[in-house]
XYZ file of C-alpha atoms in Angstrom:
539
model
C 0.000 0.000 0.000
C 2.936 2.332 0.689
C 4.024 2.218 -2.932
C 0.471 2.460 -4.146
C -0.269 5.768 -2.455
C 2.861 7.911 -2.546
C 3.103 10.397 0.294
C 1.320 13.465 -0.995
C 3.774 15.929 0.521
C 6.814 14.176 -0.909
C 5.224 14.046 -4.336
C 4.236 17.677 -4.353
C 7.418 19.002 -2.768
C 9.191 18.224 -6.042
C 7.556 21.451 -7.200
C 9.314 23.618 -4.634
C 12.513 24.266 -6.630
C 11.066 27.160 -8.499
C 12.262 29.858 -10.793
C 11.002 33.413 -10.979
C 7.207 33.078 -11.335
C 6.948 36.060 -13.639
C 9.285 34.404 -16.142
C 7.325 31.172 -16.613
C 5.315 32.665 -19.461
C 8.523 34.019 -21.014
C 10.234 30.617 -20.797
C 7.252 28.832 -22.291
C 6.715 31.280 -25.170
C 10.480 31.284 -25.827
C 10.402 27.496 -26.232
C 7.255 27.773 -28.321
C 8.940 30.247 -30.696
C 11.956 27.969 -30.978
C 9.886 24.870 -31.767
C 7.847 26.786 -34.340
C 11.047 27.907 -36.026
C 12.697 24.487 -36.464
C 12.394 22.395 -39.607
C 9.002 20.800 -40.232
C 10.351 17.296 -39.728
C 11.393 18.097 -36.128
C 8.526 20.411 -35.277
C 5.861 17.715 -34.972
C 8.024 15.674 -32.606
C 9.098 18.546 -30.406
C 5.538 19.861 -30.164
C 4.770 16.832 -27.989
C 6.665 18.574 -25.176
C 4.121 21.427 -24.976
C 1.373 19.649 -23.064
C 3.310 17.930 -20.225
C 5.473 21.036 -19.838
C 2.427 23.285 -19.664
C 0.828 21.118 -16.954
C 3.950 20.857 -14.811
C 4.765 24.585 -15.073
C 1.185 25.462 -14.139
C 1.233 23.079 -11.168
C 4.581 24.447 -10.030
C 3.127 27.972 -9.986
C 0.033 26.814 -8.073
C 2.094 24.805 -5.584
C 4.243 27.807 -4.780
C 1.193 30.007 -4.162
C 1.600 32.177 -7.277
C -2.113 32.121 -7.913
C -2.347 35.081 -10.262
C 0.695 34.114 -12.328
C -0.762 30.598 -12.639
C -4.080 31.984 -13.850
C -2.417 34.228 -16.436
C -0.184 31.346 -17.581
C -3.190 29.035 -17.944
C -5.277 31.533 -19.877
C -2.446 32.406 -22.195
C -1.328 28.912 -23.187
C -4.166 26.446 -22.526
C -5.702 27.196 -25.936
C -2.555 25.946 -27.690
C -2.932 22.377 -26.410
C -4.290 19.517 -28.523
C -8.094 19.229 -28.467
C -7.997 15.745 -26.951
C -6.583 17.107 -23.687
C -9.653 19.310 -23.233
C -11.129 17.222 -20.397
C -7.798 17.119 -18.509
C -7.394 20.868 -18.872
C -10.905 21.428 -17.551
C -9.969 19.529 -14.365
C -6.647 21.363 -14.214
C -8.297 24.776 -14.444
C -10.201 24.038 -11.235
C -6.937 23.522 -9.305
C -6.063 27.079 -8.441
C -4.805 26.734 -4.851
C -2.155 24.609 -3.235
C -4.697 22.848 -1.012
C -6.731 21.714 -4.050
C -3.763 19.630 -5.119
C -3.729 17.362 -2.112
C -6.821 15.240 -2.666
C -6.553 14.974 -6.417
C -5.577 11.443 -7.468
C -5.284 12.175 -11.160
C -2.837 14.912 -10.400
C -0.759 12.729 -8.090
C -0.559 10.178 -10.877
C 0.519 12.783 -13.347
C 3.221 13.804 -10.905
C 4.537 10.352 -10.047
C 4.385 8.687 -13.448
C 6.708 10.227 -15.965
C 4.999 11.435 -19.114
C 6.440 9.356 -21.988
C 7.430 11.015 -25.265
C 8.974 9.198 -28.208
C 11.419 11.477 -30.016
C 14.132 10.823 -32.613
C 17.728 11.467 -31.592
C 18.125 14.418 -33.980
C 15.073 16.249 -32.644
C 16.149 15.595 -29.045
C 19.645 17.011 -29.664
C 18.090 20.165 -31.129
C 15.944 20.685 -28.045
C 18.752 19.951 -25.611
C 21.131 22.319 -27.372
C 18.565 25.123 -27.441
C 17.754 24.839 -23.731
C 21.379 24.604 -22.650
C 22.463 27.562 -24.765
C 19.684 29.683 -23.293
C 20.529 28.337 -19.838
C 16.846 27.772 -19.573
C 17.199 25.574 -16.512
C 13.606 25.788 -15.382
C 12.317 23.967 -18.443
C 15.308 21.615 -18.608
C 14.728 20.622 -14.957
C 11.087 19.804 -15.618
C 11.990 17.757 -18.683
C 14.540 15.742 -16.729
C 12.417 15.368 -13.634
C 8.942 14.701 -15.034
C 9.251 13.503 -18.629
C 10.606 10.225 -19.928
C 12.005 10.759 -23.394
C 12.242 7.504 -25.307
C 14.915 8.349 -27.886
C 15.090 6.333 -31.090
C 17.510 6.388 -34.021
C 16.136 7.079 -37.458
C 13.762 9.414 -39.215
C 11.605 11.734 -37.068
C 7.932 10.758 -37.055
C 5.291 12.787 -38.874
C 2.432 14.681 -37.242
C -0.099 12.027 -38.269
C 2.071 9.176 -36.896
C 2.399 10.986 -33.574
C -1.303 11.884 -33.416
C -2.281 8.266 -33.978
C -0.477 7.161 -30.819
C -0.940 10.133 -28.488
C -3.816 11.146 -26.245
C -3.361 9.054 -23.103
C -2.966 10.437 -19.602
C 0.733 9.548 -19.370
C 1.875 9.965 -22.962
C 2.810 7.024 -25.165
C 3.992 3.590 -24.099
C 7.756 3.111 -23.886
C 8.966 0.889 -26.702
C 10.235 -1.577 -24.095
C 6.691 -1.986 -22.745
C 5.593 -3.905 -25.860
C 8.673 -6.082 -26.382
C 7.824 -9.093 -24.171
C 6.749 -12.301 -25.968
C 3.021 -12.931 -25.870
C 1.689 -16.445 -26.508
C -1.387 -15.345 -28.390
C -2.119 -18.713 -30.082
C -5.075 -20.896 -29.120
C -4.768 -23.932 -26.874
C -4.935 -27.329 -28.538
C -8.521 -28.569 -28.635
C -9.138 -31.748 -26.620
C -9.493 -34.825 -28.814
C -13.168 -35.650 -29.049
C -14.464 -38.362 -31.362
C -17.141 -36.970 -33.641
C -20.008 -39.411 -34.036
C -21.488 -39.271 -37.543
C -25.213 -38.623 -37.523
C -27.540 -41.088 -39.237
C -29.361 -38.240 -40.885
C -26.090 -36.871 -42.218
C -25.324 -40.191 -43.868
C -28.779 -40.472 -45.344
C -28.580 -36.961 -46.728
C -25.227 -37.733 -48.289
C -26.527 -40.879 -49.973
C -29.409 -39.012 -51.481
C -27.045 -36.467 -52.950
C -24.958 -39.270 -54.337
C -21.646 -37.926 -53.014
C -21.188 -39.784 -49.766
C -17.506 -39.168 -49.278
C -17.452 -35.435 -49.276
C -18.455 -34.680 -45.721
C -16.425 -37.247 -43.829
C -12.929 -35.977 -44.574
C -14.095 -32.462 -43.790
C -15.135 -33.593 -40.320
C -11.815 -35.270 -39.735
C -9.951 -32.220 -40.875
C -11.707 -30.152 -38.219
C -10.630 -32.612 -35.578
C -7.084 -32.944 -36.881
C -6.530 -29.230 -37.460
C -6.665 -28.685 -33.730
C -4.335 -31.566 -32.902
C -1.270 -29.688 -34.135
C 0.209 -27.392 -31.490
C 0.240 -23.744 -32.571
C 3.845 -22.425 -32.226
C 2.488 -19.162 -30.745
C 0.266 -20.924 -28.213
C 1.122 -21.286 -24.525
C 1.663 -24.829 -23.236
C -1.518 -26.576 -22.078
C -0.298 -26.538 -18.479
C 0.998 -22.940 -18.364
C -1.924 -22.057 -16.115
C -4.151 -24.695 -14.499
C -7.459 -24.969 -16.357
C -10.518 -26.986 -15.289
C -11.148 -30.469 -16.750
C -13.788 -30.765 -19.467
C -17.072 -32.187 -18.177
C -19.235 -34.469 -20.324
C -21.673 -31.632 -20.974
C -18.760 -29.473 -22.243
C -17.759 -32.271 -24.633
C -21.312 -32.476 -25.970
C -21.265 -28.707 -26.517
C -17.963 -29.000 -28.385
C -19.317 -31.792 -30.601
C -22.367 -29.662 -31.443
C -20.110 -26.706 -32.164
C -17.803 -28.701 -34.445
C -20.753 -30.168 -36.318
C -22.237 -26.747 -36.852
C -18.932 -25.248 -37.924
C -18.678 -27.751 -40.798
C -21.944 -26.365 -42.178
C -21.002 -22.767 -41.612
C -20.764 -20.430 -44.567
C -17.759 -18.145 -44.667
C -18.811 -14.558 -43.986
C -17.604 -11.611 -46.004
C -18.812 -8.429 -47.749
C -20.982 -10.510 -50.108
C -22.074 -12.976 -47.446
C -23.362 -10.987 -44.520
C -24.882 -12.812 -41.544
C -28.566 -12.645 -40.723
C -29.246 -10.608 -37.605
C -31.707 -11.206 -34.801
C -32.564 -8.225 -32.563
C -34.068 -8.393 -29.099
C -35.566 -5.276 -27.550
C -36.025 -4.690 -23.857
C -39.485 -3.180 -23.665
C -40.524 -0.978 -20.724
C -37.074 -1.267 -19.169
C -37.943 1.473 -16.708
C -35.572 -0.111 -14.155
C -32.723 1.154 -16.378
C -30.801 -1.526 -18.296
C -27.084 -1.122 -17.487
C -25.499 -4.417 -18.652
C -26.406 -7.352 -20.887
C -24.956 -10.750 -21.866
C -25.986 -13.757 -24.010
C -24.975 -17.373 -23.571
C -22.813 -18.762 -26.344
C -25.634 -20.904 -27.721
C -28.019 -17.900 -27.650
C -30.498 -19.678 -25.364
C -30.393 -17.225 -22.446
C -30.131 -13.449 -22.009
C -29.222 -11.738 -18.746
C -29.647 -8.060 -17.965
C -28.233 -5.976 -15.130
C -30.397 -3.036 -14.047
C -29.981 0.294 -12.306
C -32.503 -0.809 -9.656
C -29.835 -3.369 -8.516
C -31.643 -6.428 -9.882
C -30.365 -9.037 -12.317
C -32.894 -10.633 -14.669
C -32.467 -13.781 -16.739
C -34.663 -14.682 -19.753
C -34.957 -17.835 -21.793
C -35.020 -16.980 -25.498
C -36.025 -20.503 -26.580
C -39.402 -22.190 -25.910
C -37.644 -24.042 -23.041
C -38.658 -22.371 -19.789
C -36.399 -21.652 -16.813
C -36.935 -24.081 -13.924
C -35.383 -24.420 -10.495
C -34.019 -27.664 -9.061
C -36.464 -29.348 -6.644
C -36.051 -29.020 -2.889
C -33.756 -31.457 -1.040
C -36.707 -33.442 0.365
C -38.146 -33.975 -3.130
C -34.741 -34.861 -4.589
C -34.462 -37.786 -2.150
C -37.532 -39.397 -3.720
C -36.007 -39.500 -7.220
C -34.624 -42.713 -8.722
C -31.045 -41.644 -9.344
C -30.394 -44.468 -11.817
C -33.101 -43.474 -14.275
C -32.019 -42.199 -17.695
C -33.878 -38.931 -17.411
C -32.669 -38.082 -13.895
C -31.503 -34.621 -15.050
C -35.021 -33.918 -16.236
C -36.663 -35.274 -13.071
C -34.690 -33.074 -10.682
C -36.250 -29.942 -12.178
C -39.360 -28.543 -10.575
C -42.028 -27.942 -13.253
C -44.037 -25.730 -10.888
C -41.264 -23.095 -11.035
C -41.163 -22.919 -14.861
C -41.226 -19.362 -16.215
C -39.748 -17.327 -19.054
C -37.674 -15.122 -16.767
C -36.243 -14.991 -13.264
C -35.243 -12.004 -11.110
C -32.123 -12.236 -8.899
C -32.021 -9.945 -5.869
C -28.895 -9.205 -3.813
C -26.973 -6.161 -5.050
C -27.451 -2.790 -3.396
C -26.485 -0.617 -6.362
C -26.786 -0.534 -10.181
C -25.367 -3.648 -11.907
C -22.729 -2.585 -14.440
C -21.186 -5.888 -15.528
C -22.723 -9.280 -16.267
C -21.284 -12.539 -17.642
C -22.481 -16.127 -18.166
C -20.146 -19.040 -17.455
C -19.302 -21.044 -20.612
C -21.237 -24.086 -19.301
C -24.364 -21.923 -18.671
C -24.583 -23.048 -15.017
C -23.503 -19.752 -13.455
C -23.880 -16.029 -13.905
C -21.591 -13.258 -12.620
C -22.706 -9.724 -11.888
C -20.696 -6.709 -10.716
C -22.184 -3.624 -9.161
C -21.774 -0.096 -7.920
C -21.922 -1.598 -4.401
C -18.301 -2.811 -4.822
C -19.149 -6.534 -4.957
C -19.218 -9.252 -7.588
C -21.833 -11.968 -7.136
C -21.902 -15.513 -8.494
C -25.420 -16.851 -9.138
C -26.516 -20.430 -9.769
C -28.704 -20.878 -12.849
C -29.981 -24.178 -11.382
C -31.419 -22.695 -8.197
C -31.448 -18.984 -9.219
C -29.811 -17.990 -5.935
C -26.598 -16.172 -5.052
C -23.772 -18.599 -4.192
C -20.944 -16.166 -3.335
C -20.378 -12.437 -2.934
C -16.762 -11.496 -3.751
C -15.534 -8.435 -1.873
C -12.206 -6.902 -2.805
C -13.018 -3.703 -4.633
C -13.912 -0.824 -2.328
C -15.563 1.189 -5.074
C -17.947 0.499 -7.975
C -16.999 -2.496 -10.150
C -17.576 -1.450 -13.768
C -17.078 -4.790 -15.507
C -16.642 -8.511 -14.964
C -16.100 -11.445 -17.305
C -15.799 -15.224 -17.071
C -12.793 -16.950 -18.630
C -13.675 -18.853 -21.846
C -12.602 -21.998 -19.953
C -14.763 -21.190 -16.903
C -13.514 -21.222 -13.266
C -11.553 -17.937 -13.504
C -13.102 -14.511 -13.850
C -11.918 -10.931 -14.104
C -13.175 -7.640 -12.670
C -12.211 -3.979 -12.947
C -13.473 -0.849 -11.279
C -13.129 2.653 -9.937
C -10.162 1.714 -7.707
C -8.017 1.547 -10.905
C -7.052 -2.091 -10.258
C -8.243 -5.158 -12.181
C -8.530 -8.410 -10.234
C -8.418 -12.039 -11.315
C -10.527 -14.446 -9.251
C -11.343 -18.150 -9.183
C -14.897 -19.135 -8.309
C -13.738 -21.237 -5.308
C -11.515 -18.526 -3.725
C -13.025 -15.567 -1.941
C -9.798 -13.538 -2.325
C -8.431 -12.472 -5.730
C -5.596 -14.579 -7.213
C -3.987 -11.658 -9.063
C -4.213 -7.888 -8.897
C -3.284 -5.960 -12.022
C -2.350 -2.393 -11.098
C -0.864 0.219 -13.390
C -3.784 2.164 -14.832
C -3.967 5.821 -13.784
C -7.776 5.995 -13.770
C -10.839 3.726 -13.579
C -10.653 0.302 -15.233
C -13.764 0.528 -17.390
C -13.761 -2.788 -19.254
C -12.119 -6.194 -18.865
C -11.802 -9.146 -21.274
C -10.156 -12.586 -21.316
C -7.971 -13.721 -24.202
C -9.441 -16.836 -25.917
C -6.615 -18.964 -24.458
C -7.274 -17.713 -20.883
C -3.549 -17.005 -20.348
C -3.970 -13.249 -20.780
C -6.473 -10.580 -19.844
C -6.940 -7.113 -21.277
C -8.177 -3.991 -19.496
C -9.355 -0.665 -20.882
C -9.358 2.458 -18.766
C -10.438 6.087 -18.475
C -6.719 6.947 -18.617
C -7.209 6.230 -22.357
C -4.803 3.270 -22.439
C -5.333 -0.459 -22.938
C -3.151 -2.930 -21.071
C -2.620 -6.645 -21.691
C -1.649 -8.652 -18.593
C -0.153 -12.111 -18.193
C -2.306 -14.238 -15.862
C 0.680 -16.456 -14.947
C 2.719 -13.736 -13.221
C 0.536 -10.611 -13.243
C 2.971 -8.668 -15.495
C 1.775 -6.016 -17.915
C 3.008 -7.210 -21.344
C 1.394 -4.648 -23.692
C 0.349 -1.010 -23.384
C -1.645 0.424 -26.279
C -2.131 4.181 -26.598
C -3.983 6.080 -29.305
C -7.533 6.543 -28.060
C -8.458 10.117 -27.180
C -11.163 9.250 -24.637
C -12.014 6.621 -21.979
C -12.186 3.077 -23.380
C -15.604 1.413 -23.191
C -15.360 -1.706 -25.357
C -12.790 -4.424 -26.047
C -12.977 -7.643 -28.090
C -10.411 -10.294 -29.034
C -10.599 -11.921 -32.457
C -11.441 -15.650 -32.168
C -7.951 -16.639 -33.371
C -6.392 -14.651 -30.510
C -4.139 -12.533 -32.763
C -6.011 -9.236 -32.771
C -7.750 -6.929 -30.340
C -10.416 -4.355 -31.217
C -11.084 -1.401 -28.924
C -13.742 1.310 -28.869
C -13.898 4.529 -26.839
C -15.749 7.779 -26.265
C -13.764 9.305 -29.156
C -15.943 7.320 -31.588
C -12.997 5.378 -33.017
C -12.570 1.618 -33.305
C -8.874 0.688 -33.298
C -7.395 -2.687 -34.225
C -4.219 -3.965 -32.571
C -1.794 -6.750 -33.446
C -1.058 -8.422 -30.105
C 2.053 -10.353 -31.165
C 3.858 -7.263 -32.489
C 2.248 -4.769 -30.108
C 1.195 -2.419 -32.941
C -1.900 -0.554 -34.045
C -2.861 -1.959 -37.440
C -5.938 0.021 -38.332
C -8.724 2.388 -37.485
C -12.367 1.790 -38.412
C -14.168 5.066 -38.974
C -17.860 5.807 -39.103
C -19.115 6.251 -35.549
C -19.572 9.789 -34.304
C -20.050 9.035 -30.615
C -19.053 6.581 -27.873
C -18.680 2.897 -28.798
C -20.124 0.735 -26.035
C -19.866 -2.737 -27.533
C -17.705 -4.732 -29.937
C -18.028 -8.355 -31.040
C -16.321 -10.516 -33.652
C -18.236 -13.137 -35.629
C -17.254 -16.731 -34.794
C -14.955 -17.025 -37.793
C -13.407 -13.625 -37.042
C -14.279 -12.249 -40.486
C -16.764 -9.615 -39.320
C -16.640 -7.141 -36.439
C -19.815 -5.501 -35.137
C -19.628 -2.228 -33.201
C -22.341 -0.284 -31.439
């Protein structure tokens, strides 16, 4: 905890070595004139210094009680900053006295984490020479103390290259941050024998080409037997054993995938919409099961509701006394344990004491997770429709939660800026992922369950290794808080959406942004890839 919350006085006292307050504006406009006079190729890179320098100089004036000078400085130069820092500047403009600085977490973060700038060696030498010739120590001190300049050899970057990557609370990611190896491949599928259906065989005989379908089925099975070189080993993290019901699901899935048509611009999928009518309780979260049989909604009135979308109604398991009367050897024992009297199209789950912001079904459809403004995550049974566990670890609202694709593990993120990894049978988190400078707004598991990704209001996306809790990728480029994340089914790509209305695509293996999808004009709240990964839907 000591490291987590740096001593406020120590952090702020770094601002006490001050220059003449009246000269701050002179220093800043002098540097501005210099940067505007250099060659175009260096100007874009050096302009990155303006924003962090402006903030630190302003804070230094405020800290040393030069209220009027700070106000003049702010009014004179705040208009020069990039438009995507508007929200930060609005918060900054409200800090006009030394005492305002003490309780402000964002500001403490800005102070303790060095703002990262990526600048070519030539541009950096220009800047250094200029400041040392002018003996402009005030600015040089701030650069050395509060900025981290990641110097690279080669051509300076253009304005558009820099703009694509900038916008986060702490500048860009250091190049080192995205160098670690990530095992983004999928785990080898378990070997399951595929029984051939009688109807399949009959259909084939009618068509007169009986041999066509069989090899295709085998190829699906055999494709997954080869180990992907980019995949983690099967035992890298302990995963639960497959139950018989999971194997049946897999067989169904493989059978269906052989009949699947490849999607593309000329082959768009059919779409089925469900509307929540009269949702006066305020729908705040929604999730579907993988087989589209159930929908769950989280509501602002702190309830969770589950609906069956198929004609099959939702039923509870019978009471213990009634279960004793059942013949356990009978073939339809799973049917007999259900209580017909409780059958209904939907169920309401009560337990949270605040709006429910995150909701997630377990892959086997037996459990449901919900996270709430009350700081808890609850695990519900879909057999008894009761709450099994309340996980307490976050002290503030929990904005999102998600089950691992392999079940057992789940992830949560919230206002305390830390994401947590849990297992359903532990009431304490197994891992805590800390590093974001603002709320963790969305959390997602990688398809191989070895990695998790978090998006935050600090406008960065981080990929974490479940094995050791290390941050292995930091993606910057969004200009607003991140609200949606989705991995492609093959595990290679990540899509992200934010309040800036942009959808960005990232290559996880190389740690690079590979594209931007334009079209939205406002916040993107949801992203989902089709099962074959050919189509991405955003909303």
